[in-house]
Amino acid sequence: MGDIIAALDVGTTKICAMIAEVEGEEHLTVLGVGQVPSRGVKRGTVVNVQEVTSAIGEAVAQAERTANIRVANAFVSFSGHHVESVPNRGMVTLSPRGTRSVTLEDVTRVLENASAIHLPPNREVIQTLPRMFKVDDQEGIREPLGMEGFRLEVDALVITASTVAVQNLVKCVRANGIEIDGLVLQGIASGMAVLTPEEQELGVAVLDVGGGTTDVAIFLEGSPWHVFATQVAGYHLTQDVAIGLRMPLAMAEALKVRYGHAQPKWVSPDENVGVEGFGDDSRRTISRHFLAQILEARAEEILDLVWRGIKASGYDGLLPAGVVLTGGSAQLAGFRDLARERLKVPVRIGHVPDLRGLPEEFHSPMYATVVGLLKWGAKQPGALSYGQIRSDAPQEEDWWGKMGDWFRRLLP
């Protein structure tokens, strides 16, 4: 049996757990899945620790029962409008007396150096991702291991977040007896699931329209280059329908999914739908065209906010592969075409890859994050069988081998 990894996606509308067996990065077998409606999360941030803790426990328990494995560690997604990224450089000396080969310890040191940025007390570094390395005067290096030189430098993407938001999420996970193997930004995790190597190389943006936030991750030259999030997302589409048509949120969500369209011009004004709302005489008929008008207004706002963020990053002219849509709202009829019109770049919907053992319903774009977490975890060194402690990790020689494999996968 291969290594076992677990993924936990804590979102605004759903909490999803997934357990998989790893036999090489490209050989994942899903052993168990669990999903419950989210409770206690608003706009990607924990607002009720007790409710989130309970919901995480329920989702994990479902996955554990199917897999017959107890989860002790997991890779966990995070998001929220508080997430920011900043490019930074790090540099370390390899040897003051002469050249020597770059080791993994050197890579760790230079990434730690790049992480040393000034932050206010209420923020902390969550991830530091290498974009490109430099050994002495040789630039454009993706894998510096074994190269000879005096000095190692890195161009890195440093991702920061609200300390309180991160601590609350960590608290909810650990309250279920689960240690966190790594926190991974939702947009980056989704990109791991749906992007091709060529898209990542040429330049592409992942647009993950979740329930509470819209997360954007820009990939260039094979690595995440910039990330940001907006506070307008799928929940606001549902809320607009509920308010505009005077109906409960659950009914508005069902109406959006079944009859919604982001482009009224493709919906006949004569097409009507029977709905139920509030009040004694709640059964009535509404125009599907009017429903589409409600959804179009908010969908345009989401896309316009995203485009402003992309232009502000300076990468708007560096996305030949366009935009890949993930998240539940990516499935809204007409949203892809509207995105193509508003953003003026190629747009496609990112579907989850066909992993062995993955139930058919989990191939939807709304599960890109949790599957991407598994793929991210498969890249990490020395994955543990759950229930073991780190002292049971492979011996030193094997560990270094796995670290080398991981590093080669990190920067294709």
mmCIF file of C-alpha atoms in Angstrom:
data_model
loop_
_atom_site.group_PDB
_atom_site.id
_atom_site.type_symbol
_atom_site.label_atom_id
_atom_site.label_comp_id
_atom_site.label_asym_id
_atom_site.label_seq_id
_atom_site.Cartn_x
_atom_site.Cartn_y
_atom_site.Cartn_z
ATOM 1 C CA MET A 1 0.000 0.000 0.000
ATOM 2 C CA GLY A 2 1.253 3.490 -0.859
ATOM 3 C CA ASP A 3 1.312 6.576 1.323
ATOM 4 C CA ILE A 4 -2.019 7.953 2.515
ATOM 5 C CA ILE A 5 -2.886 11.653 2.375
ATOM 6 C CA ALA A 6 -6.006 13.603 3.282
ATOM 7 C CA ALA A 7 -7.422 16.898 2.022
ATOM 8 C CA LEU A 8 -9.860 19.224 3.741
ATOM 9 C CA ASP A 9 -11.591 22.060 1.896
ATOM 10 C CA VAL A 10 -13.308 24.406 4.362
ATOM 11 C CA GLY A 11 -15.537 26.635 2.257
ATOM 12 C CA THR A 12 -18.426 29.023 2.743
ATOM 13 C CA THR A 13 -21.071 26.703 1.278
ATOM 14 C CA LYS A 14 -19.576 23.244 1.837
ATOM 15 C CA ILE A 15 -16.901 21.423 3.798
ATOM 16 C CA CYS A 16 -15.362 18.512 1.928
ATOM 17 C CA ALA A 17 -12.873 15.871 3.084
ATOM 18 C CA MET A 18 -11.073 13.412 0.841
ATOM 19 C CA ILE A 19 -8.644 10.565 1.566
ATOM 20 C CA ALA A 20 -6.376 9.071 -1.099
ATOM 21 C CA GLU A 21 -3.553 6.602 -1.566
ATOM 22 C CA VAL A 22 -0.459 7.951 -3.313
ATOM 23 C CA GLU A 23 1.773 5.894 -5.576
ATOM 24 C CA GLY A 24 3.716 8.624 -7.311
ATOM 25 C CA GLU A 25 2.379 12.090 -8.090
ATOM 26 C CA GLU A 26 0.296 10.928 -11.043
ATOM 27 C CA HIS A 27 -1.161 7.857 -9.330
ATOM 28 C CA LEU A 28 -3.773 8.886 -6.807
ATOM 29 C CA THR A 29 -6.546 6.537 -5.725
ATOM 30 C CA VAL A 30 -9.421 8.106 -3.824
ATOM 31 C CA LEU A 31 -10.391 5.918 -0.876
ATOM 32 C CA GLY A 32 -13.030 8.006 0.846
ATOM 33 C CA VAL A 33 -14.963 11.262 0.546
ATOM 34 C CA GLY A 34 -17.147 13.222 2.907
ATOM 35 C CA GLN A 35 -19.161 16.393 2.469
ATOM 36 C CA VAL A 36 -21.518 18.467 4.612
ATOM 37 C CA PRO A 37 -23.104 21.906 4.199
ATOM 38 C CA SER A 38 -20.809 24.520 5.670
ATOM 39 C CA ARG A 39 -21.667 26.115 8.987
ATOM 40 C CA GLY A 40 -19.912 28.973 10.709
ATOM 41 C CA VAL A 41 -17.957 30.227 7.678
ATOM 42 C CA LYS A 42 -18.651 33.609 6.101
ATOM 43 C CA ARG A 43 -16.815 34.898 3.036
ATOM 44 C CA GLY A 44 -14.198 32.202 3.443
ATOM 45 C CA THR A 45 -13.445 33.082 7.082
ATOM 46 C CA VAL A 46 -14.393 31.224 10.270
ATOM 47 C CA VAL A 47 -16.981 33.205 12.255
ATOM 48 C CA ASN A 48 -18.173 30.424 14.589
ATOM 49 C CA VAL A 49 -15.483 28.053 15.858
ATOM 50 C CA GLN A 50 -17.902 25.536 17.381
ATOM 51 C CA GLU A 51 -19.998 25.152 14.237
ATOM 52 C CA VAL A 52 -16.998 24.850 11.925
ATOM 53 C CA THR A 53 -15.329 22.336 14.236
ATOM 54 C CA SER A 54 -18.472 20.205 14.246
ATOM 55 C CA ALA A 55 -18.928 20.384 10.461
ATOM 56 C CA ILE A 56 -15.294 19.424 9.842
ATOM 57 C CA GLY A 57 -15.723 16.441 12.146
ATOM 58 C CA GLU A 58 -18.802 15.266 10.250
ATOM 59 C CA ALA A 59 -17.152 15.537 6.824
ATOM 60 C CA VAL A 60 -13.996 13.771 7.989
ATOM 61 C CA ALA A 61 -16.011 11.017 9.685
ATOM 62 C CA GLN A 62 -17.839 10.302 6.421
ATOM 63 C CA ALA A 63 -14.558 9.985 4.534
ATOM 64 C CA GLU A 64 -13.028 7.832 7.279
ATOM 65 C CA ARG A 65 -15.940 5.395 7.236
ATOM 66 C CA THR A 66 -15.646 4.901 3.485
ATOM 67 C CA ALA A 67 -11.864 4.562 3.521
ATOM 68 C CA ASN A 68 -11.691 2.653 6.812
ATOM 69 C CA ILE A 69 -8.765 4.894 7.748
ATOM 70 C CA ARG A 70 -8.416 7.363 10.586
ATOM 71 C CA VAL A 71 -7.245 10.814 9.504
ATOM 72 C CA ALA A 72 -4.521 12.292 11.711
ATOM 73 C CA ASN A 73 -3.061 14.821 9.239
ATOM 74 C CA ALA A 74 -4.468 16.780 6.319
ATOM 75 C CA PHE A 75 -3.673 19.427 3.743
ATOM 76 C CA VAL A 76 -6.159 22.251 4.305
ATOM 77 C CA SER A 77 -7.369 25.014 1.997
ATOM 78 C CA PHE A 78 -7.785 28.609 3.075
ATOM 79 C CA SER A 79 -9.194 31.718 1.432
ATOM 80 C CA GLY A 80 -10.673 35.094 2.266
ATOM 81 C CA HIS A 81 -10.429 38.702 1.202
ATOM 82 C CA HIS A 82 -7.663 39.142 3.796
ATOM 83 C CA VAL A 83 -5.250 37.067 1.679
ATOM 84 C CA GLU A 84 -2.513 39.049 -0.055
ATOM 85 C CA SER A 85 0.634 38.228 -1.984
ATOM 86 C CA VAL A 86 3.881 40.089 -2.485
ATOM 87 C CA PRO A 87 6.942 39.205 -4.576
ATOM 88 C CA ASN A 88 10.211 39.141 -2.671
ATOM 89 C CA ARG A 89 13.779 38.000 -3.160
ATOM 90 C CA GLY A 90 15.973 35.941 -0.885
ATOM 91 C CA MET A 91 19.712 35.337 -0.926
ATOM 92 C CA VAL A 92 22.105 33.071 0.981
ATOM 93 C CA THR A 93 25.821 32.399 0.696
ATOM 94 C CA LEU A 94 26.715 28.838 -0.210
ATOM 95 C CA SER A 95 30.363 29.026 0.762
ATOM 96 C CA PRO A 96 32.616 31.958 1.718
ATOM 97 C CA ARG A 97 35.757 30.171 0.512
ATOM 98 C CA GLY A 98 34.807 28.489 -2.740
ATOM 99 C CA THR A 99 32.008 27.003 -4.787
ATOM 100 C CA ARG A 100 29.930 24.080 -3.624
ATOM 101 C CA SER A 101 26.766 22.248 -4.667
ATOM 102 C CA VAL A 102 23.331 23.579 -3.755
ATOM 103 C CA THR A 103 21.551 21.349 -1.226
ATOM 104 C CA LEU A 104 17.970 21.170 -0.022
ATOM 105 C CA GLU A 105 19.086 22.859 3.176
ATOM 106 C CA ASP A 106 20.237 25.803 1.062
ATOM 107 C CA VAL A 107 16.874 25.925 -0.702
ATOM 108 C CA THR A 108 15.102 25.966 2.656
ATOM 109 C CA ARG A 109 17.373 28.745 3.912
ATOM 110 C CA VAL A 110 16.884 30.955 0.880
ATOM 111 C CA LEU A 111 13.083 30.543 1.012
ATOM 112 C CA GLU A 112 13.149 31.428 4.708
ATOM 113 C CA ASN A 113 15.182 34.490 3.819
ATOM 114 C CA ALA A 114 12.606 35.490 1.197
ATOM 115 C CA SER A 115 9.860 35.043 3.806
ATOM 116 C CA ALA A 116 11.420 37.624 6.105
ATOM 117 C CA ILE A 117 9.211 40.568 5.183
ATOM 118 C CA HIS A 118 7.943 43.305 7.484
ATOM 119 C CA LEU A 119 4.344 42.667 8.504
ATOM 120 C CA PRO A 120 1.987 44.262 11.031
ATOM 121 C CA PRO A 121 1.264 42.165 14.152
ATOM 122 C CA ASN A 122 -2.104 41.033 12.783
ATOM 123 C CA ARG A 123 -0.663 39.361 9.668
ATOM 124 C CA GLU A 124 1.567 36.353 9.038
ATOM 125 C CA VAL A 125 3.252 34.515 6.178
ATOM 126 C CA ILE A 126 1.326 31.402 5.119
ATOM 127 C CA GLN A 127 3.223 30.225 2.047
ATOM 128 C CA THR A 128 6.441 31.172 0.286
ATOM 129 C CA LEU A 129 6.545 29.725 -3.215
ATOM 130 C CA PRO A 130 9.670 29.806 -5.413
ATOM 131 C CA ARG A 131 9.188 31.353 -8.827
ATOM 132 C CA MET A 132 12.768 31.194 -10.103
ATOM 133 C CA PHE A 133 16.267 30.691 -8.711
ATOM 134 C CA LYS A 134 19.617 32.281 -9.483
ATOM 135 C CA VAL A 135 23.025 30.743 -8.781
ATOM 136 C CA ASP A 136 25.714 33.433 -8.901
ATOM 137 C CA ASP A 137 25.116 35.157 -12.255
ATOM 138 C CA GLN A 138 23.087 32.370 -13.842
ATOM 139 C CA GLU A 139 19.393 33.282 -13.877
ATOM 140 C CA GLY A 140 16.229 31.435 -14.868
ATOM 141 C CA ILE A 141 16.964 28.300 -12.845
ATOM 142 C CA ARG A 142 13.989 26.233 -11.764
ATOM 143 C CA GLU A 143 15.834 23.415 -10.024
ATOM 144 C CA PRO A 144 19.085 24.552 -8.381
ATOM 145 C CA LEU A 145 19.852 21.280 -6.587
ATOM 146 C CA GLY A 146 23.384 20.107 -7.310
ATOM 147 C CA MET A 147 24.461 23.271 -9.118
ATOM 148 C CA GLU A 148 27.842 24.745 -8.185
ATOM 149 C CA GLY A 149 28.177 28.304 -6.974
ATOM 150 C CA PHE A 150 29.030 30.834 -4.278
ATOM 151 C CA ARG A 151 25.544 32.334 -3.833
ATOM 152 C CA LEU A 152 21.910 31.182 -4.170
ATOM 153 C CA GLU A 153 19.054 33.614 -4.785
ATOM 154 C CA VAL A 154 15.322 33.110 -5.220
ATOM 155 C CA ASP A 155 12.502 35.149 -6.686
ATOM 156 C CA ALA A 156 9.531 34.087 -4.556
ATOM 157 C CA LEU A 157 5.837 34.742 -4.055
ATOM 158 C CA VAL A 158 5.092 35.378 -0.377
ATOM 159 C CA ILE A 159 1.451 34.831 0.603
ATOM 160 C CA THR A 160 0.203 36.479 3.782
ATOM 161 C CA ALA A 161 -3.090 36.380 5.650
ATOM 162 C CA SER A 162 -4.845 37.603 8.767
ATOM 163 C CA THR A 163 -3.282 35.947 11.811
ATOM 164 C CA VAL A 164 -6.633 35.675 13.582
ATOM 165 C CA ALA A 165 -8.343 34.121 10.544
ATOM 166 C CA VAL A 166 -5.592 31.532 10.168
ATOM 167 C CA GLN A 167 -5.492 30.735 13.890
ATOM 168 C CA ASN A 168 -9.256 30.172 14.006
ATOM 169 C CA LEU A 169 -9.125 27.799 11.038
ATOM 170 C CA VAL A 170 -6.205 25.883 12.548
ATOM 171 C CA LYS A 171 -8.061 25.679 15.862
ATOM 172 C CA CYS A 172 -11.129 24.121 14.212
ATOM 173 C CA VAL A 173 -9.046 21.500 12.415
ATOM 174 C CA ARG A 174 -6.938 20.582 15.437
ATOM 175 C CA ALA A 175 -10.020 20.318 17.646
ATOM 176 C CA ASN A 176 -10.850 17.211 15.595
ATOM 177 C CA GLY A 177 -7.477 15.640 16.385
ATOM 178 C CA ILE A 178 -6.055 16.511 12.963
ATOM 179 C CA GLU A 179 -2.661 18.113 12.437
ATOM 180 C CA ILE A 180 -2.181 20.312 9.382
ATOM 181 C CA ASP A 181 0.427 19.113 6.877
ATOM 182 C CA GLY A 182 0.109 22.372 4.973
ATOM 183 C CA LEU A 183 -2.192 25.323 4.356
ATOM 184 C CA VAL A 184 -2.740 25.874 0.633
ATOM 185 C CA LEU A 185 -4.480 28.857 -0.892
ATOM 186 C CA GLN A 186 -7.742 27.826 -2.521
ATOM 187 C CA GLY A 187 -6.977 29.306 -5.935
ATOM 188 C CA ILE A 188 -3.569 27.626 -6.084
ATOM 189 C CA ALA A 189 -5.038 24.282 -5.032
ATOM 190 C CA SER A 190 -7.717 24.555 -7.714
ATOM 191 C CA GLY A 191 -5.034 25.325 -10.277
ATOM 192 C CA MET A 192 -3.195 22.150 -9.316
ATOM 193 C CA ALA A 193 -6.307 20.172 -10.243
ATOM 194 C CA VAL A 194 -7.400 21.761 -13.504
ATOM 195 C CA LEU A 195 -4.459 23.461 -15.241
ATOM 196 C CA THR A 196 -2.267 21.849 -17.875
ATOM 197 C CA PRO A 197 1.528 22.294 -17.686
ATOM 198 C CA GLU A 198 1.403 24.313 -20.906
ATOM 199 C CA GLU A 199 -1.181 26.732 -19.483
ATOM 200 C CA GLN A 200 0.914 27.243 -16.356
ATOM 201 C CA GLU A 201 3.983 27.855 -18.497
ATOM 202 C CA LEU A 202 2.482 30.335 -20.963
ATOM 203 C CA GLY A 203 0.379 32.339 -18.517
ATOM 204 C CA VAL A 204 -3.106 31.663 -17.160
ATOM 205 C CA ALA A 205 -5.427 32.813 -14.398
ATOM 206 C CA VAL A 206 -7.539 30.474 -12.291
ATOM 207 C CA LEU A 207 -10.830 32.104 -11.368
ATOM 208 C CA ASP A 208 -12.356 30.116 -8.494
ATOM 209 C CA VAL A 209 -15.861 31.455 -7.863
ATOM 210 C CA GLY A 210 -16.696 29.907 -4.518
ATOM 211 C CA GLY A 211 -19.591 30.561 -2.212
ATOM 212 C CA GLY A 212 -18.104 33.391 -0.161
ATOM 213 C CA THR A 213 -15.065 34.595 -2.101
ATOM 214 C CA THR A 214 -13.754 34.659 -5.629
ATOM 215 C CA ASP A 215 -10.116 33.568 -5.525
ATOM 216 C CA VAL A 216 -7.750 34.359 -8.378
ATOM 217 C CA ALA A 217 -4.340 32.764 -8.910
ATOM 218 C CA ILE A 218 -2.127 33.802 -11.820
ATOM 219 C CA PHE A 219 0.384 31.240 -13.085
ATOM 220 C CA LEU A 220 3.399 32.135 -15.227
ATOM 221 C CA GLU A 221 6.484 30.162 -16.207
ATOM 222 C CA GLY A 222 5.151 27.101 -14.412
ATOM 223 C CA SER A 223 4.594 28.699 -10.990
ATOM 224 C CA PRO A 224 2.036 30.811 -9.078
ATOM 225 C CA TRP A 225 2.953 34.434 -9.773
ATOM 226 C CA HIS A 226 0.210 36.451 -8.066
ATOM 227 C CA VAL A 227 -2.931 35.816 -6.002
ATOM 228 C CA PHE A 228 -5.839 37.896 -4.740
ATOM 229 C CA ALA A 229 -9.478 37.507 -3.716
ATOM 230 C CA THR A 230 -12.699 39.505 -3.918
ATOM 231 C CA GLN A 231 -15.636 39.435 -1.517
ATOM 232 C CA VAL A 232 -18.286 39.018 -4.219
ATOM 233 C CA ALA A 233 -18.995 35.406 -5.165
ATOM 234 C CA GLY A 234 -21.589 32.680 -5.611
ATOM 235 C CA TYR A 235 -23.535 33.401 -2.421
ATOM 236 C CA HIS A 236 -24.280 36.898 -3.687
ATOM 237 C CA LEU A 237 -25.819 35.461 -6.854
ATOM 238 C CA THR A 238 -28.143 33.356 -4.711
ATOM 239 C CA GLN A 239 -28.877 36.234 -2.343
ATOM 240 C CA ASP A 240 -29.844 38.517 -5.227
ATOM 241 C CA VAL A 241 -32.314 35.916 -6.498
ATOM 242 C CA ALA A 242 -33.784 35.472 -3.009
ATOM 243 C CA ILE A 243 -34.266 39.214 -2.557
ATOM 244 C CA GLY A 244 -35.372 39.971 -6.094
ATOM 245 C CA LEU A 245 -37.937 37.161 -6.186
ATOM 246 C CA ARG A 246 -38.841 37.236 -2.463
ATOM 247 C CA MET A 247 -38.063 33.620 -1.642
ATOM 248 C CA PRO A 248 -35.988 31.612 0.874
ATOM 249 C CA LEU A 249 -32.285 31.213 0.120
ATOM 250 C CA ALA A 250 -32.559 27.441 -0.315
ATOM 251 C CA MET A 251 -35.217 27.878 -3.004
ATOM 252 C CA ALA A 252 -33.221 30.654 -4.644
ATOM 253 C CA GLU A 253 -30.161 28.390 -4.831
ATOM 254 C CA ALA A 254 -32.183 25.569 -6.387
ATOM 255 C CA LEU A 255 -33.746 27.986 -8.885
ATOM 256 C CA LYS A 256 -30.336 29.407 -9.801
ATOM 257 C CA VAL A 257 -28.844 25.972 -10.383
ATOM 258 C CA ARG A 258 -31.749 24.565 -12.385
ATOM 259 C CA TYR A 259 -33.012 27.541 -14.381
ATOM 260 C CA GLY A 260 -30.369 30.247 -13.987
ATOM 261 C CA HIS A 261 -28.515 31.856 -16.877
ATOM 262 C CA ALA A 262 -25.916 34.633 -16.866
ATOM 263 C CA GLN A 263 -26.951 36.032 -20.258
ATOM 264 C CA PRO A 264 -30.609 37.090 -20.648
ATOM 265 C CA LYS A 265 -30.160 37.529 -24.401
ATOM 266 C CA TRP A 266 -30.133 33.739 -24.750
ATOM 267 C CA VAL A 267 -33.321 33.237 -22.703
ATOM 268 C CA SER A 268 -36.788 33.631 -24.214
ATOM 269 C CA PRO A 269 -38.936 36.320 -22.524
ATOM 270 C CA ASP A 270 -41.885 33.947 -22.897
ATOM 271 C CA GLU A 271 -40.350 31.164 -20.786
ATOM 272 C CA ASN A 272 -41.852 31.001 -17.287
ATOM 273 C CA VAL A 273 -41.028 28.945 -14.196
ATOM 274 C CA GLY A 274 -43.263 28.049 -11.268
ATOM 275 C CA VAL A 275 -41.753 29.011 -7.885
ATOM 276 C CA GLU A 276 -42.672 29.263 -4.233
ATOM 277 C CA GLY A 277 -41.851 32.200 -2.002
ATOM 278 C CA PHE A 278 -42.878 33.686 1.317
ATOM 279 C CA GLY A 279 -46.435 34.200 2.511
ATOM 280 C CA ASP A 280 -49.655 32.197 2.466
ATOM 281 C CA ASP A 281 -50.211 32.576 -1.258
ATOM 282 C CA SER A 282 -46.623 31.902 -2.214
ATOM 283 C CA ARG A 283 -47.001 29.822 -5.370
ATOM 284 C CA ARG A 284 -46.498 31.940 -8.464
ATOM 285 C CA THR A 285 -44.898 32.077 -11.904
ATOM 286 C CA ILE A 286 -41.811 34.127 -12.725
ATOM 287 C CA SER A 287 -40.073 34.939 -15.981
ATOM 288 C CA ARG A 288 -36.862 32.997 -16.539
ATOM 289 C CA HIS A 289 -35.651 36.013 -18.516
ATOM 290 C CA PHE A 290 -36.058 38.192 -15.404
ATOM 291 C CA LEU A 291 -34.151 35.604 -13.360
ATOM 292 C CA ALA A 292 -31.316 35.820 -15.889
ATOM 293 C CA GLN A 293 -31.285 39.617 -15.637
ATOM 294 C CA ILE A 294 -30.781 39.364 -11.868
ATOM 295 C CA LEU A 295 -27.928 36.905 -12.271
ATOM 296 C CA GLU A 296 -26.272 38.804 -15.110
ATOM 297 C CA ALA A 297 -25.895 41.987 -13.070
ATOM 298 C CA ARG A 298 -24.048 40.232 -10.243
ATOM 299 C CA ALA A 299 -22.014 38.011 -12.581
ATOM 300 C CA GLU A 300 -20.793 41.104 -14.417
ATOM 301 C CA GLU A 301 -19.772 42.658 -11.099
ATOM 302 C CA ILE A 302 -17.766 39.538 -10.168
ATOM 303 C CA LEU A 303 -15.957 39.534 -13.501
ATOM 304 C CA ASP A 304 -15.302 43.283 -13.459
ATOM 305 C CA LEU A 305 -13.774 43.069 -9.966
ATOM 306 C CA VAL A 306 -11.580 40.207 -11.113
ATOM 307 C CA TRP A 307 -10.399 42.102 -14.179
ATOM 308 C CA ARG A 308 -9.564 45.167 -12.080
ATOM 309 C CA GLY A 309 -7.469 42.950 -9.821
ATOM 310 C CA ILE A 310 -5.676 41.384 -12.776
ATOM 311 C CA LYS A 311 -4.949 44.782 -14.340
ATOM 312 C CA ALA A 312 -3.710 46.126 -10.998
ATOM 313 C CA SER A 313 -1.273 43.210 -10.828
ATOM 314 C CA GLY A 314 0.242 44.213 -14.165
ATOM 315 C CA TYR A 315 -0.201 40.719 -15.629
ATOM 316 C CA ASP A 316 -3.250 41.460 -17.796
ATOM 317 C CA GLY A 317 -1.142 41.269 -20.955
ATOM 318 C CA LEU A 318 0.605 38.046 -19.943
ATOM 319 C CA LEU A 319 -2.267 35.565 -20.044
ATOM 320 C CA PRO A 320 -2.223 33.944 -23.502
ATOM 321 C CA ALA A 321 -3.887 30.835 -22.048
ATOM 322 C CA GLY A 322 -6.655 33.040 -20.675
ATOM 323 C CA VAL A 323 -8.823 32.144 -17.704
ATOM 324 C CA VAL A 324 -9.896 28.786 -16.305
ATOM 325 C CA LEU A 325 -13.099 28.820 -14.242
ATOM 326 C CA THR A 326 -13.617 26.641 -11.174
ATOM 327 C CA GLY A 327 -15.984 26.675 -8.216
ATOM 328 C CA GLY A 328 -19.704 26.042 -8.126
ATOM 329 C CA SER A 329 -20.671 29.183 -10.043
ATOM 330 C CA ALA A 330 -18.478 28.139 -12.971
ATOM 331 C CA GLN A 331 -21.358 25.818 -13.861
ATOM 332 C CA LEU A 332 -23.917 28.619 -14.142
ATOM 333 C CA ALA A 333 -25.233 28.555 -17.702
ATOM 334 C CA GLY A 334 -23.815 31.403 -19.753
ATOM 335 C CA PHE A 335 -21.162 32.376 -17.198
ATOM 336 C CA ARG A 336 -18.268 31.119 -19.313
ATOM 337 C CA ASP A 337 -19.425 33.064 -22.372
ATOM 338 C CA LEU A 338 -20.047 36.173 -20.274
ATOM 339 C CA ALA A 339 -16.525 35.859 -18.862
ATOM 340 C CA ARG A 340 -15.121 35.620 -22.380
ATOM 341 C CA GLU A 341 -16.975 38.812 -23.352
ATOM 342 C CA ARG A 342 -16.039 40.816 -20.244
ATOM 343 C CA LEU A 343 -12.428 39.681 -19.866
ATOM 344 C CA LYS A 344 -11.641 39.440 -23.590
ATOM 345 C CA VAL A 345 -9.390 36.400 -23.158
ATOM 346 C CA PRO A 346 -9.870 32.676 -23.855
ATOM 347 C CA VAL A 347 -12.038 31.081 -21.157
ATOM 348 C CA ARG A 348 -12.735 27.457 -20.350
ATOM 349 C CA ILE A 349 -14.326 25.581 -17.450
ATOM 350 C CA GLY A 350 -11.856 23.570 -15.410
ATOM 351 C CA HIS A 351 -13.069 20.040 -14.825
ATOM 352 C CA VAL A 352 -11.555 17.796 -12.173
ATOM 353 C CA PRO A 353 -9.315 15.033 -13.597
ATOM 354 C CA ASP A 354 -10.528 11.453 -13.591
ATOM 355 C CA LEU A 355 -8.829 9.996 -10.520
ATOM 356 C CA ARG A 356 -9.207 6.330 -9.732
ATOM 357 C CA GLY A 357 -11.958 5.860 -7.151
ATOM 358 C CA LEU A 358 -13.332 9.400 -7.463
ATOM 359 C CA PRO A 359 -17.167 9.336 -7.550
ATOM 360 C CA GLU A 360 -18.646 10.736 -10.746
ATOM 361 C CA GLU A 361 -20.357 13.674 -9.004
ATOM 362 C CA PHE A 362 -16.972 14.900 -7.720
ATOM 363 C CA HIS A 363 -15.690 15.646 -11.232
ATOM 364 C CA SER A 364 -17.542 18.976 -11.032
ATOM 365 C CA PRO A 365 -15.525 22.253 -10.979
ATOM 366 C CA MET A 366 -16.825 22.860 -7.451
ATOM 367 C CA TYR A 367 -14.502 20.094 -6.203
ATOM 368 C CA ALA A 368 -11.356 21.418 -7.876
ATOM 369 C CA THR A 369 -9.936 22.689 -4.578
ATOM 370 C CA VAL A 370 -10.159 19.445 -2.605
ATOM 371 C CA VAL A 371 -8.757 17.388 -5.494
ATOM 372 C CA GLY A 372 -6.027 19.977 -5.991
ATOM 373 C CA LEU A 373 -5.101 19.606 -2.323
ATOM 374 C CA LEU A 374 -4.558 15.891 -2.901
ATOM 375 C CA LYS A 375 -2.363 16.611 -5.917
ATOM 376 C CA TRP A 376 -0.449 19.199 -3.912
ATOM 377 C CA GLY A 377 0.021 16.683 -1.101
ATOM 378 C CA ALA A 378 1.287 14.083 -3.554
ATOM 379 C CA LYS A 379 4.136 16.455 -4.412
ATOM 380 C CA GLN A 380 5.281 16.760 -0.819
ATOM 381 C CA PRO A 381 8.142 14.680 0.599
ATOM 382 C CA GLY A 382 7.747 11.777 2.988
ATOM 383 C CA ALA A 383 3.948 11.525 3.136
ATOM 384 C CA LEU A 384 2.988 9.605 6.247
ATOM 385 C CA SER A 385 0.548 6.791 6.719
ATOM 386 C CA TYR A 386 -2.127 8.240 8.939
ATOM 387 C CA GLY A 387 -1.962 7.322 12.599
ATOM 388 C CA GLN A 388 1.842 7.374 12.467
ATOM 389 C CA ILE A 389 4.047 10.065 13.955
ATOM 390 C CA ARG A 390 6.907 11.774 12.200
ATOM 391 C CA SER A 391 9.486 9.512 13.825
ATOM 392 C CA ASP A 392 8.116 6.775 11.567
ATOM 393 C CA ALA A 393 9.176 8.722 8.460
ATOM 394 C CA PRO A 394 11.600 7.121 5.974
ATOM 395 C CA GLN A 395 15.280 6.881 6.813
ATOM 396 C CA GLU A 396 17.533 9.783 5.874
ATOM 397 C CA GLU A 397 18.699 8.484 2.497
ATOM 398 C CA ASP A 398 15.166 7.758 1.318
ATOM 399 C CA TRP A 399 13.919 11.063 2.723
ATOM 400 C CA TRP A 400 16.452 13.051 0.698
ATOM 401 C CA GLY A 401 15.462 11.112 -2.376
ATOM 402 C CA LYS A 402 11.825 11.982 -1.858
ATOM 403 C CA MET A 403 12.733 15.627 -1.236
ATOM 404 C CA GLY A 404 14.583 15.703 -4.536
ATOM 405 C CA ASP A 405 11.599 14.183 -6.320
ATOM 406 C CA TRP A 406 9.307 16.736 -4.691
ATOM 407 C CA PHE A 407 11.484 19.666 -5.680
ATOM 408 C CA ARG A 408 11.661 18.521 -9.284
ATOM 409 C CA ARG A 409 7.850 18.403 -9.388
ATOM 410 C CA LEU A 410 7.421 21.776 -7.689
ATOM 411 C CA LEU A 411 9.003 23.667 -10.578
ATOM 412 C CA PRO A 412 8.245 21.845 -13.841
#
